Amino acid sequence: MNDSGMPAWLAKSIVNGLLIGLAALSLAPLLWMFAVSLMQPGEASAFPPPLWPADPTLHNYRELFSRMGMGRYLFNSFLVSTVVTVIAVLLNTLAGYAFAKLKFPGREGVFRVLLAALVIPAQVSMMPLFLMLKQMGLINSYAGAVVPGMAGIFGIFLVRQYARSIPDELLEAPRIDGAGELRIFFQIVLPALRPILVTLAIFSFLGAWNDFMWPLIVLSDQDLQTLPVALASLSREHVQDNEMMMAGSVVTVVPVLLLFLVLQRYYLQGLLVGSVKG
């Protein structure tokens, strides 16, 4: 019996039932999206719409990759997201570690300014950034799509809070032995930050993969477009082709979903440990 007088097994059953129900509600749209992607052209337009294809087919996926060039857009998204992730993890980790463990003039003031900048919407900086990249000749290039995600205030804050838990003695000992700051960072700090690095990498990859506005602005060449932009263009050209649109959505969602499922243990560990130690 618990404090409310309800048997423990009944309370556990109610909680588990609610969780299972919420999980089913969350997964239902994804499952129906996958089912529609396997339907024959026009089948999903019936009323009421079927829950599962009568004759499953991969026709919509073949059309996406053979006629719509989805493979090119998939490559673009992987390239941009991977480069953004690698650079963002490195730069955010360097900055977060510096704010956490290195002493330099104005450290706290600069960090407070960064935190204050969190309230500024990202859309506000898009026009100045676009004009800067235009002067540098990076418009309509992969580099132009990568620049905004190379470092982020939230990533710096995340790493700083976690890095503060590293004992100072662990860093002072190699300094006494004559080790340089870069050697300390790569041989001692990075291994200690592994859980939060995975969390940061997931955030960076998902942000770059799902980004729609910036690639739409900076990439005018169709061969350079990423999946979200290509999917939006596809929806305008095939507004009535629900099955093909759902196939495109599956191609867009599945890679990041698999990435999250594979790394979820490290992701949760980074969040929980960071929240406790920060």
mmCIF file with all atom_site columns, N, CA, C and O in Angstrom, residues 80-130:
data_model
loop_
_atom_site.group_PDB
_atom_site.id
_atom_site.type_symbol
_atom_site.label_atom_id
_atom_site.label_alt_id
_atom_site.label_comp_id
_atom_site.label_asym_id
_atom_site.label_entity_id
_atom_site.label_seq_id
_atom_site.pdbx_PDB_ins_code
_atom_site.Cartn_x
_atom_site.Cartn_y
_atom_site.Cartn_z
_atom_site.occupancy
_atom_site.B_iso_or_equiv
_atom_site.pdbx_formal_charge
_atom_site.auth_seq_id
_atom_site.auth_comp_id
_atom_site.auth_asym_id
_atom_site.auth_atom_id
_atom_site.pdbx_PDB_model_num
ATOM 1   N N  . VAL A 1 80  ? 26.490 18.289 -44.796 1.00 0.00 ? 80  VAL A N  1
ATOM 2   C CA . VAL A 1 80  ? 26.377 19.519 -44.012 1.00 0.00 ? 80  VAL A CA 1
ATOM 3   C C  . VAL A 1 80  ? 26.249 19.201 -42.527 1.00 0.00 ? 80  VAL A C  1
ATOM 4   O O  . VAL A 1 80  ? 26.923 19.805 -41.677 1.00 0.00 ? 80  VAL A O  1
ATOM 5   N N  . SER A 1 81  ? 25.399 18.231 -42.172 1.00 0.00 ? 81  SER A N  1
ATOM 6   C CA . SER A 1 81  ? 25.170 17.906 -40.765 1.00 0.00 ? 81  SER A CA 1
ATOM 7   C C  . SER A 1 81  ? 26.414 17.329 -40.113 1.00 0.00 ? 81  SER A C  1
ATOM 8   O O  . SER A 1 81  ? 26.719 17.642 -38.949 1.00 0.00 ? 81  SER A O  1
ATOM 9   N N  . THR A 1 82  ? 27.154 16.485 -40.834 1.00 0.00 ? 82  THR A N  1
ATOM 10  C CA . THR A 1 82  ? 28.359 15.887 -40.265 1.00 0.00 ? 82  THR A CA 1
ATOM 11  C C  . THR A 1 82  ? 29.442 16.931 -40.042 1.00 0.00 ? 82  THR A C  1
ATOM 12  O O  . THR A 1 82  ? 30.083 16.963 -38.982 1.00 0.00 ? 82  THR A O  1
ATOM 13  N N  . VAL A 1 83  ? 29.657 17.799 -41.031 1.00 0.00 ? 83  VAL A N  1
ATOM 14  C CA . VAL A 1 83  ? 30.673 18.852 -40.883 1.00 0.00 ? 83  VAL A CA 1
ATOM 15  C C  . VAL A 1 83  ? 30.290 19.802 -39.748 1.00 0.00 ? 83  VAL A C  1
ATOM 16  O O  . VAL A 1 83  ? 31.142 20.179 -38.921 1.00 0.00 ? 83  VAL A O  1
ATOM 17  N N  . VAL A 1 84  ? 29.017 20.194 -39.688 1.00 0.00 ? 84  VAL A N  1
ATOM 18  C CA . VAL A 1 84  ? 28.553 21.058 -38.606 1.00 0.00 ? 84  VAL A CA 1
ATOM 19  C C  . VAL A 1 84  ? 28.796 20.399 -37.258 1.00 0.00 ? 84  VAL A C  1
ATOM 20  O O  . VAL A 1 84  ? 29.271 21.041 -36.305 1.00 0.00 ? 84  VAL A O  1
ATOM 21  N N  . THR A 1 85  ? 28.493 19.114 -37.145 1.00 0.00 ? 85  THR A N  1
ATOM 22  C CA . THR A 1 85  ? 28.642 18.407 -35.873 1.00 0.00 ? 85  THR A CA 1
ATOM 23  C C  . THR A 1 85  ? 30.090 18.364 -35.418 1.00 0.00 ? 85  THR A C  1
ATOM 24  O O  . THR A 1 85  ? 30.400 18.655 -34.255 1.00 0.00 ? 85  THR A O  1
ATOM 25  N N  . VAL A 1 86  ? 30.986 18.006 -36.325 1.00 0.00 ? 86  VAL A N  1
ATOM 26  C CA . VAL A 1 86  ? 32.410 17.904 -35.968 1.00 0.00 ? 86  VAL A CA 1
ATOM 27  C C  . VAL A 1 86  ? 32.960 19.252 -35.513 1.00 0.00 ? 86  VAL A C  1
ATOM 28  O O  . VAL A 1 86  ? 33.606 19.367 -34.464 1.00 0.00 ? 86  VAL A O  1
ATOM 29  N N  . ILE A 1 87  ? 32.688 20.302 -36.304 1.00 0.00 ? 87  ILE A N  1
ATOM 30  C CA . ILE A 1 87  ? 33.222 21.626 -35.963 1.00 0.00 ? 87  ILE A CA 1
ATOM 31  C C  . ILE A 1 87  ? 32.561 22.171 -34.695 1.00 0.00 ? 87  ILE A C  1
ATOM 32  O O  . ILE A 1 87  ? 33.226 22.751 -33.822 1.00 0.00 ? 87  ILE A O  1
ATOM 33  N N  . ALA A 1 88  ? 31.248 21.989 -34.573 1.00 0.00 ? 88  ALA A N  1
ATOM 34  C CA . ALA A 1 88  ? 30.537 22.516 -33.409 1.00 0.00 ? 88  ALA A CA 1
ATOM 35  C C  . ALA A 1 88  ? 31.006 21.842 -32.127 1.00 0.00 ? 88  ALA A C  1
ATOM 36  O O  . ALA A 1 88  ? 31.188 22.517 -31.094 1.00 0.00 ? 88  ALA A O  1
ATOM 37  N N  . VAL A 1 89  ? 31.195 20.540 -32.162 1.00 0.00 ? 89  VAL A N  1
ATOM 38  C CA . VAL A 1 89  ? 31.659 19.842 -30.964 1.00 0.00 ? 89  VAL A CA 1
ATOM 39  C C  . VAL A 1 89  ? 33.039 20.352 -30.561 1.00 0.00 ? 89  VAL A C  1
ATOM 40  O O  . VAL A 1 89  ? 33.302 20.609 -29.377 1.00 0.00 ? 89  VAL A O  1
ATOM 41  N N  . LEU A 1 90  ? 33.933 20.523 -31.538 1.00 0.00 ? 90  LEU A N  1
ATOM 42  C CA . LEU A 1 90  ? 35.282 20.990 -31.213 1.00 0.00 ? 90  LEU A CA 1
ATOM 43  C C  . LEU A 1 90  ? 35.270 22.416 -30.664 1.00 0.00 ? 90  LEU A C  1
ATOM 44  O O  . LEU A 1 90  ? 35.837 22.693 -29.599 1.00 0.00 ? 90  LEU A O  1
ATOM 45  N N  . LEU A 1 91  ? 34.614 23.340 -31.362 1.00 0.00 ? 91  LEU A N  1
ATOM 46  C CA . LEU A 1 91  ? 34.640 24.747 -30.946 1.00 0.00 ? 91  LEU A CA 1
ATOM 47  C C  . LEU A 1 91  ? 33.866 24.968 -29.647 1.00 0.00 ? 91  LEU A C  1
ATOM 48  O O  . LEU A 1 91  ? 34.318 25.699 -28.757 1.00 0.00 ? 91  LEU A O  1
ATOM 49  N N  . ASN A 1 92  ? 32.692 24.349 -29.529 1.00 0.00 ? 92  ASN A N  1
ATOM 50  C CA . ASN A 1 92  ? 31.913 24.513 -28.297 1.00 0.00 ? 92  ASN A CA 1
ATOM 51  C C  . ASN A 1 92  ? 32.640 23.929 -27.087 1.00 0.00 ? 92  ASN A C  1
ATOM 52  O O  . ASN A 1 92  ? 32.570 24.479 -25.983 1.00 0.00 ? 92  ASN A O  1
ATOM 53  N N  . THR A 1 93  ? 33.333 22.807 -27.311 1.00 0.00 ? 93  THR A N  1
ATOM 54  C CA . THR A 1 93  ? 34.069 22.190 -26.205 1.00 0.00 ? 93  THR A CA 1
ATOM 55  C C  . THR A 1 93  ? 35.248 23.047 -25.785 1.00 0.00 ? 93  THR A C  1
ATOM 56  O O  . THR A 1 93  ? 35.513 23.229 -24.587 1.00 0.00 ? 93  THR A O  1
ATOM 57  N N  . LEU A 1 94  ? 35.969 23.582 -26.772 1.00 0.00 ? 94  LEU A N  1
ATOM 58  C CA . LEU A 1 94  ? 37.096 24.467 -26.447 1.00 0.00 ? 94  LEU A CA 1
ATOM 59  C C  . LEU A 1 94  ? 36.612 25.691 -25.663 1.00 0.00 ? 94  LEU A C  1
ATOM 60  O O  . LEU A 1 94  ? 37.197 26.067 -24.635 1.00 0.00 ? 94  LEU A O  1
ATOM 61  N N  . ALA A 1 95  ? 35.538 26.316 -26.149 1.00 0.00 ? 95  ALA A N  1
ATOM 62  C CA . ALA A 1 95  ? 35.030 27.518 -25.482 1.00 0.00 ? 95  ALA A CA 1
ATOM 63  C C  . ALA A 1 95  ? 34.457 27.190 -24.110 1.00 0.00 ? 95  ALA A C  1
ATOM 64  O O  . ALA A 1 95  ? 34.702 27.920 -23.130 1.00 0.00 ? 95  ALA A O  1
ATOM 65  N N  . GLY A 1 96  ? 33.669 26.118 -24.015 1.00 0.00 ? 96  GLY A N  1
ATOM 66  C CA . GLY A 1 96  ? 33.085 25.750 -22.728 1.00 0.00 ? 96  GLY A CA 1
ATOM 67  C C  . GLY A 1 96  ? 34.139 25.415 -21.693 1.00 0.00 ? 96  GLY A C  1
ATOM 68  O O  . GLY A 1 96  ? 34.028 25.813 -20.519 1.00 0.00 ? 96  GLY A O  1
ATOM 69  N N  . TYR A 1 97  ? 35.185 24.710 -22.106 1.00 0.00 ? 97  TYR A N  1
ATOM 70  C CA . TYR A 1 97  ? 36.279 24.384 -21.186 1.00 0.00 ? 97  TYR A CA 1
ATOM 71  C C  . TYR A 1 97  ? 37.011 25.642 -20.747 1.00 0.00 ? 97  TYR A C  1
ATOM 72  O O  . TYR A 1 97  ? 37.368 25.798 -19.568 1.00 0.00 ? 97  TYR A O  1
ATOM 73  N N  . ALA A 1 98  ? 37.224 26.571 -21.679 1.00 0.00 ? 98  ALA A N  1
ATOM 74  C CA . ALA A 1 98  ? 37.909 27.816 -21.329 1.00 0.00 ? 98  ALA A CA 1
ATOM 75  C C  . ALA A 1 98  ? 37.108 28.613 -20.307 1.00 0.00 ? 98  ALA A C  1
ATOM 76  O O  . ALA A 1 98  ? 37.672 29.128 -19.323 1.00 0.00 ? 98  ALA A O  1
ATOM 77  N N  . PHE A 1 99  ? 35.801 28.718 -20.501 1.00 0.00 ? 99  PHE A N  1
ATOM 78  C CA . PHE A 1 99  ? 34.974 29.453 -19.560 1.00 0.00 ? 99  PHE A CA 1
ATOM 79  C C  . PHE A 1 99  ? 34.885 28.748 -18.208 1.00 0.00 ? 99  PHE A C  1
ATOM 80  O O  . PHE A 1 99  ? 34.652 29.391 -17.178 1.00 0.00 ? 99  PHE A O  1
ATOM 81  N N  . ALA A 1 100 ? 35.080 27.444 -18.189 1.00 0.00 ? 100 ALA A N  1
ATOM 82  C CA . ALA A 1 100 ? 34.939 26.696 -16.943 1.00 0.00 ? 100 ALA A CA 1
ATOM 83  C C  . ALA A 1 100 ? 36.233 26.649 -16.138 1.00 0.00 ? 100 ALA A C  1
ATOM 84  O O  . ALA A 1 100 ? 36.208 26.767 -14.899 1.00 0.00 ? 100 ALA A O  1
ATOM 85  N N  . LYS A 1 101 ? 37.383 26.492 -16.827 1.00 0.00 ? 101 LYS A N  1
ATOM 86  C CA . LYS A 1 101 ? 38.613 26.169 -16.098 1.00 0.00 ? 101 LYS A CA 1
ATOM 87  C C  . LYS A 1 101 ? 39.778 27.122 -16.327 1.00 0.00 ? 101 LYS A C  1
ATOM 88  O O  . LYS A 1 101 ? 40.741 27.079 -15.567 1.00 0.00 ? 101 LYS A O  1
ATOM 89  N N  . LEU A 1 102 ? 39.735 27.938 -17.361 1.00 0.00 ? 102 LEU A N  1
ATOM 90  C CA . LEU A 1 102 ? 40.856 28.842 -17.616 1.00 0.00 ? 102 LEU A CA 1
ATOM 91  C C  . LEU A 1 102 ? 40.529 30.231 -17.109 1.00 0.00 ? 102 LEU A C  1
ATOM 92  O O  . LEU A 1 102 ? 39.399 30.705 -17.261 1.00 0.00 ? 102 LEU A O  1
ATOM 93  N N  . LYS A 1 103 ? 41.502 30.875 -16.529 1.00 0.00 ? 103 LYS A N  1
ATOM 94  C CA . LYS A 1 103 ? 41.304 32.222 -15.984 1.00 0.00 ? 103 LYS A CA 1
ATOM 95  C C  . LYS A 1 103 ? 41.858 33.241 -16.984 1.00 0.00 ? 103 LYS A C  1
ATOM 96  O O  . LYS A 1 103 ? 43.027 33.175 -17.355 1.00 0.00 ? 103 LYS A O  1
ATOM 97  N N  . PHE A 1 104 ? 41.012 34.185 -17.379 1.00 0.00 ? 104 PHE A N  1
ATOM 98  C CA . PHE A 1 104 ? 41.440 35.250 -18.276 1.00 0.00 ? 104 PHE A CA 1
ATOM 99  C C  . PHE A 1 104 ? 40.580 36.475 -17.986 1.00 0.00 ? 104 PHE A C  1
ATOM 100 O O  . PHE A 1 104 ? 39.447 36.358 -17.487 1.00 0.00 ? 104 PHE A O  1
ATOM 101 N N  . PRO A 1 105 ? 41.091 37.682 -18.270 1.00 0.00 ? 105 PRO A N  1
ATOM 102 C CA . PRO A 1 105 ? 40.350 38.910 -17.957 1.00 0.00 ? 105 PRO A CA 1
ATOM 103 C C  . PRO A 1 105 ? 39.004 38.963 -18.661 1.00 0.00 ? 105 PRO A C  1
ATOM 104 O O  . PRO A 1 105 ? 38.886 38.665 -19.859 1.00 0.00 ? 105 PRO A O  1
ATOM 105 N N  . GLY A 1 106 ? 37.977 39.312 -17.901 1.00 0.00 ? 106 GLY A N  1
ATOM 106 C CA . GLY A 1 106 ? 36.646 39.471 -18.481 1.00 0.00 ? 106 GLY A CA 1
ATOM 107 C C  . GLY A 1 106 ? 35.897 38.183 -18.710 1.00 0.00 ? 106 GLY A C  1
ATOM 108 O O  . GLY A 1 106 ? 34.866 38.187 -19.396 1.00 0.00 ? 106 GLY A O  1
ATOM 109 N N  . ARG A 1 107 ? 36.364 37.081 -18.136 1.00 0.00 ? 107 ARG A N  1
ATOM 110 C CA . ARG A 1 107 ? 35.729 35.783 -18.393 1.00 0.00 ? 107 ARG A CA 1
ATOM 111 C C  . ARG A 1 107 ? 34.266 35.775 -17.990 1.00 0.00 ? 107 ARG A C  1
ATOM 112 O O  . ARG A 1 107 ? 33.399 35.397 -18.793 1.00 0.00 ? 107 ARG A O  1
ATOM 113 N N  . GLU A 1 108 ? 33.966 36.193 -16.788 1.00 0.00 ? 108 GLU A N  1
ATOM 114 C CA . GLU A 1 108 ? 32.586 36.147 -16.308 1.00 0.00 ? 108 GLU A CA 1
ATOM 115 C C  . GLU A 1 108 ? 31.703 37.143 -17.066 1.00 0.00 ? 108 GLU A C  1
ATOM 116 O O  . GLU A 1 108 ? 30.543 36.854 -17.380 1.00 0.00 ? 108 GLU A O  1
ATOM 117 N N  . GLY A 1 109 ? 32.253 38.320 -17.372 1.00 0.00 ? 109 GLY A N  1
ATOM 118 C CA . GLY A 1 109 ? 31.472 39.307 -18.107 1.00 0.00 ? 109 GLY A CA 1
ATOM 119 C C  . GLY A 1 109 ? 31.122 38.841 -19.505 1.00 0.00 ? 109 GLY A C  1
ATOM 120 O O  . GLY A 1 109 ? 29.979 38.999 -19.958 1.00 0.00 ? 109 GLY A O  1
ATOM 121 N N  . VAL A 1 110 ? 32.093 38.254 -20.200 1.00 0.00 ? 110 VAL A N  1
ATOM 122 C CA . VAL A 1 110 ? 31.835 37.742 -21.551 1.00 0.00 ? 110 VAL A CA 1
ATOM 123 C C  . VAL A 1 110 ? 30.803 36.621 -21.501 1.00 0.00 ? 110 VAL A C  1
ATOM 124 O O  . VAL A 1 110 ? 29.902 36.553 -22.349 1.00 0.00 ? 110 VAL A O  1
ATOM 125 N N  . PHE A 1 111 ? 30.899 35.767 -20.492 1.00 0.00 ? 111 PHE A N  1
ATOM 126 C CA . PHE A 1 111 ? 29.952 34.660 -20.399 1.00 0.00 ? 111 PHE A CA 1
ATOM 127 C C  . PHE A 1 111 ? 28.539 35.166 -20.128 1.00 0.00 ? 111 PHE A C  1
ATOM 128 O O  . PHE A 1 111 ? 27.570 34.629 -20.670 1.00 0.00 ? 111 PHE A O  1
ATOM 129 N N  . ARG A 1 112 ? 28.414 36.202 -19.307 1.00 0.00 ? 112 ARG A N  1
ATOM 130 C CA . ARG A 1 112 ? 27.088 36.773 -19.046 1.00 0.00 ? 112 ARG A CA 1
ATOM 131 C C  . ARG A 1 112 ? 26.497 37.382 -20.317 1.00 0.00 ? 112 ARG A C  1
ATOM 132 O O  . ARG A 1 112 ? 25.287 37.281 -20.567 1.00 0.00 ? 112 ARG A O  1
ATOM 133 N N  . VAL A 1 113 ? 27.348 38.022 -21.117 1.00 0.00 ? 113 VAL A N  1
ATOM 134 C CA . VAL A 1 113 ? 26.868 38.582 -22.391 1.00 0.00 ? 113 VAL A CA 1
ATOM 135 C C  . VAL A 1 113 ? 26.381 37.467 -23.305 1.00 0.00 ? 113 VAL A C  1
ATOM 136 O O  . VAL A 1 113 ? 25.349 37.598 -23.978 1.00 0.00 ? 113 VAL A O  1
ATOM 137 N N  . LEU A 1 114 ? 27.109 36.363 -23.338 1.00 0.00 ? 114 LEU A N  1
ATOM 138 C CA . LEU A 1 114 ? 26.681 35.225 -24.152 1.00 0.00 ? 114 LEU A CA 1
ATOM 139 C C  . LEU A 1 114 ? 25.333 34.687 -23.693 1.00 0.00 ? 114 LEU A C  1
ATOM 140 O O  . LEU A 1 114 ? 24.451 34.400 -24.514 1.00 0.00 ? 114 LEU A O  1
ATOM 141 N N  . LEU A 1 115 ? 25.168 34.551 -22.381 1.00 0.00 ? 115 LEU A N  1
ATOM 142 C CA . LEU A 1 115 ? 23.893 34.060 -21.866 1.00 0.00 ? 115 LEU A CA 1
ATOM 143 C C  . LEU A 1 115 ? 22.761 35.021 -22.206 1.00 0.00 ? 115 LEU A C  1
ATOM 144 O O  . LEU A 1 115 ? 21.642 34.595 -22.539 1.00 0.00 ? 115 LEU A O  1
ATOM 145 N N  . ALA A 1 116 ? 23.029 36.323 -22.125 1.00 0.00 ? 116 ALA A N  1
ATOM 146 C CA . ALA A 1 116 ? 22.000 37.306 -22.467 1.00 0.00 ? 116 ALA A CA 1
ATOM 147 C C  . ALA A 1 116 ? 21.622 37.199 -23.937 1.00 0.00 ? 116 ALA A C  1
ATOM 148 O O  . ALA A 1 116 ? 20.465 37.433 -24.310 1.00 0.00 ? 116 ALA A O  1
ATOM 149 N N  . ALA A 1 117 ? 22.576 36.828 -24.777 1.00 0.00 ? 117 ALA A N  1
ATOM 150 C CA . ALA A 1 117 ? 22.297 36.715 -26.215 1.00 0.00 ? 117 ALA A CA 1
ATOM 151 C C  . ALA A 1 117 ? 21.389 35.534 -26.539 1.00 0.00 ? 117 ALA A C  1
ATOM 152 O O  . ALA A 1 117 ? 20.870 35.441 -27.664 1.00 0.00 ? 117 ALA A O  1
ATOM 153 N N  . LEU A 1 118 ? 21.182 34.641 -25.582 1.00 0.00 ? 118 LEU A N  1
ATOM 154 C CA . LEU A 1 118 ? 20.291 33.497 -25.817 1.00 0.00 ? 118 LEU A CA 1
ATOM 155 C C  . LEU A 1 118 ? 18.860 33.939 -26.103 1.00 0.00 ? 118 LEU A C  1
ATOM 156 O O  . LEU A 1 118 ? 18.104 33.220 -26.760 1.00 0.00 ? 118 LEU A O  1
ATOM 157 N N  . VAL A 1 119 ? 18.472 35.096 -25.593 1.00 0.00 ? 119 VAL A N  1
ATOM 158 C CA . VAL A 1 119 ? 17.092 35.550 -25.775 1.00 0.00 ? 119 VAL A CA 1
ATOM 159 C C  . VAL A 1 119 ? 16.872 36.163 -27.157 1.00 0.00 ? 119 VAL A C  1
ATOM 160 O O  . VAL A 1 119 ? 15.735 36.452 -27.525 1.00 0.00 ? 119 VAL A O  1
ATOM 161 N N  . ILE A 1 120 ? 17.945 36.382 -27.921 1.00 0.00 ? 120 ILE A N  1
ATOM 162 C CA . ILE A 1 120 ? 17.815 36.965 -29.257 1.00 0.00 ? 120 ILE A CA 1
ATOM 163 C C  . ILE A 1 120 ? 17.425 35.870 -30.241 1.00 0.00 ? 120 ILE A C  1
ATOM 164 O O  . ILE A 1 120 ? 18.130 34.861 -30.363 1.00 0.00 ? 120 ILE A O  1
ATOM 165 N N  . PRO A 1 121 ? 16.310 35.999 -30.963 1.00 0.00 ? 121 PRO A N  1
ATOM 166 C CA . PRO A 1 121 ? 15.914 34.969 -31.931 1.00 0.00 ? 121 PRO A CA 1
ATOM 167 C C  . PRO A 1 121 ? 16.957 34.798 -33.027 1.00 0.00 ? 121 PRO A C  1
ATOM 168 O O  . PRO A 1 121 ? 17.588 35.777 -33.466 1.00 0.00 ? 121 PRO A O  1
ATOM 169 N N  . ALA A 1 122 ? 17.134 33.572 -33.456 1.00 0.00 ? 122 ALA A N  1
ATOM 170 C CA . ALA A 1 122 ? 18.134 33.296 -34.497 1.00 0.00 ? 122 ALA A CA 1
ATOM 171 C C  . ALA A 1 122 ? 17.800 34.004 -35.799 1.00 0.00 ? 122 ALA A C  1
ATOM 172 O O  . ALA A 1 122 ? 18.697 34.376 -36.566 1.00 0.00 ? 122 ALA A O  1
ATOM 173 N N  . GLN A 1 123 ? 16.515 34.216 -36.063 1.00 0.00 ? 123 GLN A N  1
ATOM 174 C CA . GLN A 1 123 ? 16.116 34.856 -37.312 1.00 0.00 ? 123 GLN A CA 1
ATOM 175 C C  . GLN A 1 123 ? 16.636 36.285 -37.423 1.00 0.00 ? 123 GLN A C  1
ATOM 176 O O  . GLN A 1 123 ? 16.835 36.791 -38.535 1.00 0.00 ? 123 GLN A O  1
ATOM 177 N N  . VAL A 1 124 ? 16.874 36.936 -36.262 1.00 0.00 ? 124 VAL A N  1
ATOM 178 C CA . VAL A 1 124 ? 17.342 38.322 -36.280 1.00 0.00 ? 124 VAL A CA 1
ATOM 179 C C  . VAL A 1 124 ? 18.725 38.429 -36.912 1.00 0.00 ? 124 VAL A C  1
ATOM 180 O O  . VAL A 1 124 ? 19.049 39.406 -37.596 1.00 0.00 ? 124 VAL A O  1
ATOM 181 N N  . SER A 1 125 ? 19.559 37.415 -36.707 1.00 0.00 ? 125 SER A N  1
ATOM 182 C CA . SER A 1 125 ? 20.943 37.466 -37.197 1.00 0.00 ? 125 SER A CA 1
ATOM 183 C C  . SER A 1 125 ? 21.095 36.945 -38.615 1.00 0.00 ? 125 SER A C  1
ATOM 184 O O  . SER A 1 125 ? 22.203 36.999 -39.172 1.00 0.00 ? 125 SER A O  1
ATOM 185 N N  . MET A 1 126 ? 20.030 36.434 -39.207 1.00 0.00 ? 126 MET A N  1
ATOM 186 C CA . MET A 1 126 ? 20.174 35.819 -40.526 1.00 0.00 ? 126 MET A CA 1
ATOM 187 C C  . MET A 1 126 ? 20.555 36.818 -41.607 1.00 0.00 ? 126 MET A C  1
ATOM 188 O O  . MET A 1 126 ? 21.415 36.540 -42.451 1.00 0.00 ? 126 MET A O  1
ATOM 189 N N  . MET A 1 127 ? 19.937 37.989 -41.618 1.00 0.00 ? 127 MET A N  1
ATOM 190 C CA . MET A 1 127 ? 20.249 38.971 -42.649 1.00 0.00 ? 127 MET A CA 1
ATOM 191 C C  . MET A 1 127 ? 21.673 39.498 -42.534 1.00 0.00 ? 127 MET A C  1
ATOM 192 O O  . MET A 1 127 ? 22.406 39.526 -43.530 1.00 0.00 ? 127 MET A O  1
ATOM 193 N N  . PRO A 1 128 ? 22.133 39.933 -41.331 1.00 0.00 ? 128 PRO A N  1
ATOM 194 C CA . PRO A 1 128 ? 23.546 40.346 -41.230 1.00 0.00 ? 128 PRO A CA 1
ATOM 195 C C  . PRO A 1 128 ? 24.515 39.233 -41.615 1.00 0.00 ? 128 PRO A C  1
ATOM 196 O O  . PRO A 1 128 ? 25.524 39.480 -42.281 1.00 0.00 ? 128 PRO A O  1
ATOM 197 N N  . LEU A 1 129 ? 24.210 38.006 -41.187 1.00 0.00 ? 129 LEU A N  1
ATOM 198 C CA . LEU A 1 129 ? 25.086 36.881 -41.521 1.00 0.00 ? 129 LEU A CA 1
ATOM 199 C C  . LEU A 1 129 ? 25.104 36.626 -43.020 1.00 0.00 ? 129 LEU A C  1
ATOM 200 O O  . LEU A 1 129 ? 26.157 36.344 -43.608 1.00 0.00 ? 129 LEU A O  1
ATOM 201 N N  . PHE A 1 130 ? 23.945 36.727 -43.654 1.00 0.00 ? 130 PHE A N  1
ATOM 202 C CA . PHE A 1 130 ? 23.872 36.532 -45.101 1.00 0.00 ? 130 PHE A CA 1
ATOM 203 C C  . PHE A 1 130 ? 24.726 37.567 -45.829 1.00 0.00 ? 130 PHE A C  1
ATOM 204 O O  . PHE A 1 130 ? 25.462 37.236 -46.770 1.00 0.00 ? 130 PHE A O  1
#
